[in-house]
Amino acid sequence: MARIVGGLTTSHIPAIGNAIHKNLFEDPYWKPFFDGYPPAREWLAEVKPDIAIVIYNDHGLNFFLDKQPTFAFGAAPQYTNEDEGWGIPVIPPFKGDPAFSWHLINSVVHEDFDLVTCQEMAVDHGFSVPMQLYWPNFSYTDIATVPVMINTVQHPLPSPARCYRLGQAIGRAVASYPEDKKVVVIGTGGLSHQLDGQRAGFINKEFDLTCMEKIVDDPEYFLDYSIHDLVRLAGAQGAEFILWLTMRGALGGKVKQLHSNYHIPISNTAAGTMVLEAAE
Amino acid sequence: MTATQNKEPIFGTPIFDGEAAIKGYALNKMCYSFNGKEARDEFLADQEAYMEKFGLTEPQRQAIRDKVVLDLIGVGGNIYYLAKFAGMFGLTVQDVGAQQTGVTLEEFHEKLRRAGD
């Protein structure tokens, strides 16, 4: 049977893609951020997951406002990275596992989550940056992926509680997959940041630290929060915390925090990196 | 720091909802096209003709000519699509942030750094 071995979090800022391309790992601006990743990579090298479910949001590459799904699951043999317009280098494609994707889709729709399914899907920095951070030098080609896209572009966004429950449904779907696979779930985006409006540059360290504390042992703390609450406390784009909550829902009950790193700022954002190991 | 279910508007925080999506559709569609290099080249060669092709309203065209981000948001622009427009001119989200908040780039960087204290 398949099982979830743990969860990872990471910001997915496009500037990170550029910094990786330019090898800025030792640059004084970037070092405190990149130093958060080797412990997570060591854990990955130890547990050797077969599949990564990546919870992310599309920022206008695969989806436009003509058709904006709330939840979209990849079901393709391969996911391409493409030109996003402002110059981060296009990187090699990511491997899919259609049989595993369809198992997730069948199971989650059976639990009344209505999804868009994608047999072709371009993935932008929301997906590609986390994959590069956790599997550097394009070593991600060894692991199968399932992109799970959640709308954070156009309101209404799905609530924190809805996303957490979607994660729980994903967790049950993985547990019922008959093949012996180890699965890691990645919650991307966040933490607090705001790109638009006169409050641009808003960062809320106190709230971020609460998020990083509660996501470990008390994720249900956030289930009464509205999207508007998250926008107020974490910034317009900090509402991406729903992607972390989806990951945490998938992990289920108890988890063990193996590593965390928090750094302000990367670009306009407070960056949070965590490794949560699922209980046996 | 508990949830309040408070729906009061948040200072300086545009919410890109259905109303904005309707208003900004042509503008955002044009900016979405900038994912492609051919589209970027076509826009840069003749921006007026390119805006005509996408049927932008006059206020949207003026906001594009002026490159004023708050104006672009006011005419329905979504920040993720606008970022593709700004990116053509080498502007980062810090440039965009400084412009919207009326400070210099260095002051904006400093504000971000101070958030970590």
XYZ file of C-alpha atoms in Angstrom:
397
model
C 0.000 0.000 0.000
C 1.086 3.554 -0.614
C 1.815 5.785 2.357
C 2.637 9.410 3.005
C 6.107 9.650 4.507
C 5.902 13.332 5.286
C 5.322 16.875 4.167
C 7.497 19.759 3.093
C 6.783 23.450 2.848
C 8.578 26.103 0.869
C 8.015 29.475 -0.693
C 7.843 29.400 -4.483
C 8.924 32.946 -5.391
C 10.065 33.335 -9.028
C 13.204 35.248 -7.996
C 14.407 31.975 -6.407
C 14.372 30.395 -9.883
C 16.678 33.140 -11.098
C 18.933 32.842 -8.052
C 19.280 29.083 -8.632
C 20.082 29.710 -12.291
C 22.786 32.211 -11.284
C 24.189 29.975 -8.491
C 23.681 32.639 -5.813
C 23.734 30.059 -2.972
C 26.574 31.814 -1.115
C 25.445 35.364 -1.905
C 24.827 37.217 1.406
C 21.228 38.052 0.442
C 20.383 34.469 -0.521
C 22.514 32.333 1.816
C 20.202 32.438 4.873
C 17.402 31.218 2.631
C 19.236 28.496 0.703
C 20.852 27.216 3.924
C 17.379 26.057 4.944
C 17.337 23.313 2.306
C 20.243 20.852 2.851
C 18.638 19.284 5.964
C 15.436 18.721 4.002
C 17.367 17.169 1.108
C 19.150 14.864 3.555
C 15.783 13.671 4.836
C 14.598 13.101 1.252
C 17.769 11.139 0.458
C 17.048 8.951 3.473
C 13.332 8.266 2.914
C 13.532 8.189 -0.924
C 9.931 9.016 -1.821
C 8.627 7.668 -5.145
C 5.996 10.341 -5.724
C 5.630 14.039 -4.828
C 2.164 15.591 -4.629
C 2.805 19.301 -5.098
C 0.119 21.694 -3.835
C 0.586 24.992 -5.660
C -1.195 27.812 -7.428
C -0.883 28.721 -11.082
C -0.018 32.392 -11.647
C -1.267 32.689 -15.212
C 0.634 30.092 -17.214
C -1.613 27.051 -17.655
C -4.833 28.804 -16.656
C -6.247 32.162 -17.635
C -9.369 33.895 -16.330
C -11.392 32.447 -19.238
C -11.431 29.169 -17.292
C -10.214 29.448 -13.722
C -10.697 26.233 -11.761
C -10.792 26.195 -7.972
C -9.037 22.809 -7.823
C -7.190 21.152 -10.736
C -5.278 17.850 -10.586
C -2.598 16.831 -13.063
C -3.122 13.454 -14.743
C -0.416 13.657 -17.369
C 2.656 11.507 -18.074
C 4.737 14.680 -18.124
C 4.391 18.324 -17.036
C 6.191 21.039 -18.944
C 7.663 24.264 -17.655
C 7.220 27.139 -20.103
C 8.081 30.795 -20.648
C 6.283 32.895 -18.025
C 7.142 36.209 -19.628
C 9.697 37.725 -17.320
C 12.770 35.749 -17.946
C 13.178 32.904 -15.490
C 14.838 30.121 -17.463
C 12.638 27.299 -18.717
C 13.717 24.000 -17.158
C 13.294 20.337 -18.210
C 9.867 18.704 -17.796
C 8.624 16.853 -14.726
C 7.544 13.226 -14.686
C 3.929 12.289 -14.011
C 2.226 9.046 -12.944
C -1.186 8.985 -14.624
C -2.333 5.792 -12.862
C -1.600 7.302 -9.451
C -3.156 10.637 -10.456
C -6.358 8.938 -11.559
C -6.536 6.999 -8.326
C -6.355 10.304 -6.425
C -8.923 11.904 -8.734
C -11.368 8.985 -8.484
C -11.064 8.857 -4.728
C -11.306 12.603 -4.091
C -14.246 13.145 -6.476
C -15.957 10.193 -4.764
C -15.669 12.276 -1.578
C -17.535 15.140 -3.304
C -14.605 17.376 -4.244
C -15.249 18.604 -7.788
C -12.017 18.868 -9.750
C -10.693 19.844 -13.129
C -8.502 17.043 -14.486
C -5.564 17.871 -16.753
C -3.988 15.438 -19.216
C -1.835 18.301 -20.434
C -0.581 20.864 -17.973
C 2.151 23.481 -17.987
C 3.519 24.174 -14.511
C 4.896 27.582 -13.541
C 7.249 28.770 -10.788
C 4.673 27.818 -8.147
C 5.535 24.195 -8.923
C 8.962 24.343 -10.560
C 10.773 26.382 -7.887
C 9.894 23.977 -5.018
C 10.926 20.993 -7.160
C 14.280 22.642 -7.912
C 14.825 23.533 -4.258
C 14.196 20.014 -2.992
C 15.739 18.117 -5.953
C 18.576 20.352 -7.145
C 20.499 20.101 -10.406
C 17.402 18.749 -12.163
C 17.503 15.518 -10.120
C 13.699 15.818 -9.894
C 13.485 13.765 -13.086
C 13.757 10.638 -10.870
C 10.549 11.288 -8.918
C 6.955 11.137 -10.201
C 4.791 14.168 -9.485
C 1.148 15.123 -9.188
C 0.468 18.853 -9.530
C -2.508 19.902 -7.409
C -3.451 23.448 -8.405
C -5.562 25.580 -6.082
C -6.908 28.960 -7.185
C -5.389 31.902 -5.345
C -5.629 34.300 -8.301
C -9.303 35.209 -8.469
C -11.648 35.514 -5.493
C -13.590 33.701 -4.191
C -10.759 31.394 -3.102
C -11.563 28.101 -1.368
C -11.626 28.498 2.418
C -8.889 27.225 4.726
C -11.281 24.567 6.052
C -12.192 23.405 2.541
C -8.535 23.094 1.583
C -7.665 21.234 4.779
C -10.480 18.754 4.076
C -9.307 18.338 0.477
C -5.922 17.467 1.938
C -7.532 14.899 4.239
C -9.265 13.348 1.216
C -5.914 13.220 -0.613
C -4.441 11.486 2.434
C -7.160 8.808 2.393
C -6.712 8.381 -1.365
C -2.980 7.741 -0.968
C -3.609 5.246 1.823
C -5.937 3.222 -0.423
C -3.536 3.029 -3.389
C -2.677 -0.655 -3.818
C 0.939 -0.240 -4.949
C 3.777 0.070 -2.498
C 4.728 3.736 -2.957
C 6.230 6.332 -0.657
C 4.632 9.726 -1.119
C 5.756 13.173 -0.002
C 3.328 16.118 -0.035
C 4.655 19.624 -0.644
C 2.745 22.703 0.491
C 4.142 25.625 -1.478
C 3.810 29.417 -1.361
C 3.601 31.835 1.514
C 4.320 32.962 4.021
C 3.141 36.559 4.478
C 3.505 38.831 1.457
C 1.604 41.360 -0.582
C 2.478 42.480 -4.102
C -0.399 44.813 -4.936
C -1.898 48.008 -3.597
C -0.719 50.675 -1.189
C -0.046 47.960 1.389
C 2.481 46.271 -0.962
C 5.447 44.949 0.990
C 3.298 43.958 3.977
C 4.921 41.164 6.027
C 3.627 39.860 9.376
C 6.318 37.946 11.222
C 4.179 37.312 14.296
C 1.424 35.666 12.259
C 3.928 33.648 10.190
C 5.512 32.244 13.342
C 2.042 31.285 14.568
C 1.429 29.519 11.253
C 4.704 27.587 11.527
C 3.962 26.591 15.105
C 0.319 25.592 14.671
C 0.790 23.735 11.360
C 2.724 21.095 13.315
C 0.439 20.139 16.197
C -2.726 22.191 15.839
C -3.551 22.824 12.158
C -7.266 22.917 12.934
C -6.578 26.216 14.698
C -7.004 27.834 11.259
C -10.249 26.165 10.234
C -12.411 29.068 11.410
C -10.328 31.582 9.484
C -11.850 33.105 6.386
C -9.832 33.991 3.293
C -10.419 37.616 4.263
C -8.797 36.934 7.643
C -5.773 35.407 5.900
C -5.509 38.364 3.507
C -5.632 40.773 6.441
C -3.092 38.887 8.547
C -0.770 37.453 5.884
C -1.187 39.894 2.980
C -3.069 39.592 -0.292
C -0.817 36.790 -1.561
C -0.161 35.375 1.916
C -3.542 33.688 1.495
C -1.411 30.999 -0.175
C -1.204 29.537 3.320
C -4.247 27.485 2.217
C -1.733 25.446 0.180
C 0.167 24.573 3.364
C -3.094 23.632 5.079
C -3.937 21.282 2.197
C -0.574 19.566 2.659
C -1.124 19.297 6.410
C -4.591 17.812 5.908
C -3.039 15.081 3.766
C -0.532 14.182 6.499
C -3.320 13.490 8.996
C -2.961 13.081 12.779
C 0.391 13.494 14.438
C 3.567 14.633 12.720
C 7.099 15.253 13.874
C 8.828 18.480 12.894
C 12.329 17.538 11.757
C 13.459 20.910 10.453
C 12.363 24.468 9.929
C 13.817 27.700 8.596
C 12.258 31.160 8.432
C 13.781 34.107 6.638
C 12.729 37.684 5.827
C 12.848 38.889 3.106
C 13.188 36.994 -0.124
C 11.828 39.302 -2.775
C 8.653 40.724 -1.110
C 8.081 37.605 0.945
C 8.718 35.917 4.273
C 10.019 32.471 3.365
C 9.164 29.405 5.453
C 10.754 25.986 4.975
C 9.650 22.974 7.013
C 10.038 19.200 7.101
C 7.216 17.326 8.820
C 7.524 13.575 9.139
C 4.323 11.568 9.228
C 3.758 9.315 12.219
C 4.285 5.629 11.404
C -4.865 36.892 16.929
C -7.936 34.714 16.504
C -10.179 34.646 13.477
C -12.701 37.446 13.518
C -14.736 36.818 10.349
C -14.261 40.550 9.908
C -15.133 41.535 6.332
C -14.109 45.177 6.686
C -12.026 46.426 3.735
C -8.287 46.127 4.347
C -6.297 49.283 3.750
C -4.426 49.351 0.448
C -5.411 45.802 -0.405
C -7.251 45.236 -3.687
C -9.346 42.067 -3.809
C -9.407 40.652 -7.332
C -12.974 39.324 -7.434
C -15.625 38.761 -10.097
C -16.277 42.467 -10.464
C -12.576 43.193 -11.116
C -12.350 40.121 -13.370
C -15.127 41.464 -15.596
C -13.715 44.971 -15.648
C -10.146 43.915 -16.341
C -10.734 41.045 -18.751
C -9.248 42.605 -21.917
C -6.294 44.071 -20.034
C -5.516 40.806 -18.242
C -5.943 38.832 -21.455
C -3.396 41.049 -23.161
C -0.970 40.654 -20.252
C -1.517 36.867 -20.243
C -0.395 36.843 -23.892
C 2.992 38.175 -22.750
C 3.911 34.637 -21.694
C 4.940 34.263 -25.332
C 7.978 35.975 -26.805
C 6.272 36.679 -30.124
C 3.512 38.543 -28.313
C 6.025 40.554 -26.296
C 7.889 41.519 -29.454
C 4.657 42.460 -31.190
C 3.589 44.677 -28.274
C 6.985 46.375 -28.053
C 6.992 47.042 -31.808
C 3.600 48.818 -31.714
C 1.854 48.998 -28.349
C -1.121 50.994 -29.628
C -1.931 48.419 -32.304
C -1.484 45.616 -29.770
C -3.881 47.237 -27.271
C -6.397 47.763 -30.085
C -6.154 44.078 -30.967
C -7.216 43.137 -27.427
C -9.910 45.831 -27.243
C -8.614 47.629 -24.155
C -10.723 50.527 -22.859
C -9.208 54.004 -23.103
C -8.453 54.182 -19.346
C -6.728 50.790 -19.619
C -4.664 52.018 -22.584
C -3.654 55.147 -20.694
C -2.635 53.130 -17.626
C -0.484 50.890 -19.870
C 1.133 53.925 -21.516
C 1.836 55.450 -18.089
C 2.954 52.155 -16.482
C 1.304 53.211 -13.219
C 0.515 50.022 -11.308
C -2.186 51.427 -9.001
C -3.983 52.782 -12.091
C -3.654 49.406 -13.816
C -5.210 47.736 -10.773
C -7.942 50.397 -10.741
C -8.936 49.460 -14.285
C -9.194 45.769 -13.381
C -5.638 44.523 -13.704
C -4.652 41.426 -11.728
C -1.194 41.637 -10.185
C -0.021 38.276 -11.552
C -0.832 39.306 -15.127
C 0.478 42.829 -14.571
C 3.775 41.296 -13.391
C 4.229 39.861 -16.892
C 3.749 43.370 -18.315
C 6.146 44.938 -15.785
C 8.657 42.164 -16.434
C 9.003 43.192 -20.072
C 10.588 46.404 -18.831
C 12.831 44.638 -16.342
C 10.762 45.767 -13.360
C 10.727 43.434 -10.349
C 8.021 43.188 -7.678
C 10.178 45.488 -5.531
C 10.073 48.153 -8.260
C 6.324 47.628 -8.473
C 6.011 47.780 -4.675
C 8.058 50.966 -4.393
C 5.976 52.640 -7.090
C 2.670 51.709 -5.448
C 3.737 52.828 -1.989
C 5.379 56.051 -3.159
C 8.874 55.323 -1.866
C 12.249 54.780 -3.481
C 13.419 51.279 -4.329
C 15.988 51.441 -1.531
C 13.332 52.549 0.976
C 11.103 49.672 -0.110
C 13.956 47.164 0.313
C 14.617 48.621 3.761
C 10.959 48.244 4.733
C 11.110 44.558 3.750
C 14.331 44.037 5.703
C 12.900 45.730 8.795
C 9.939 43.325 8.750
C 12.405 40.654 9.884
C 13.444 42.528 13.048
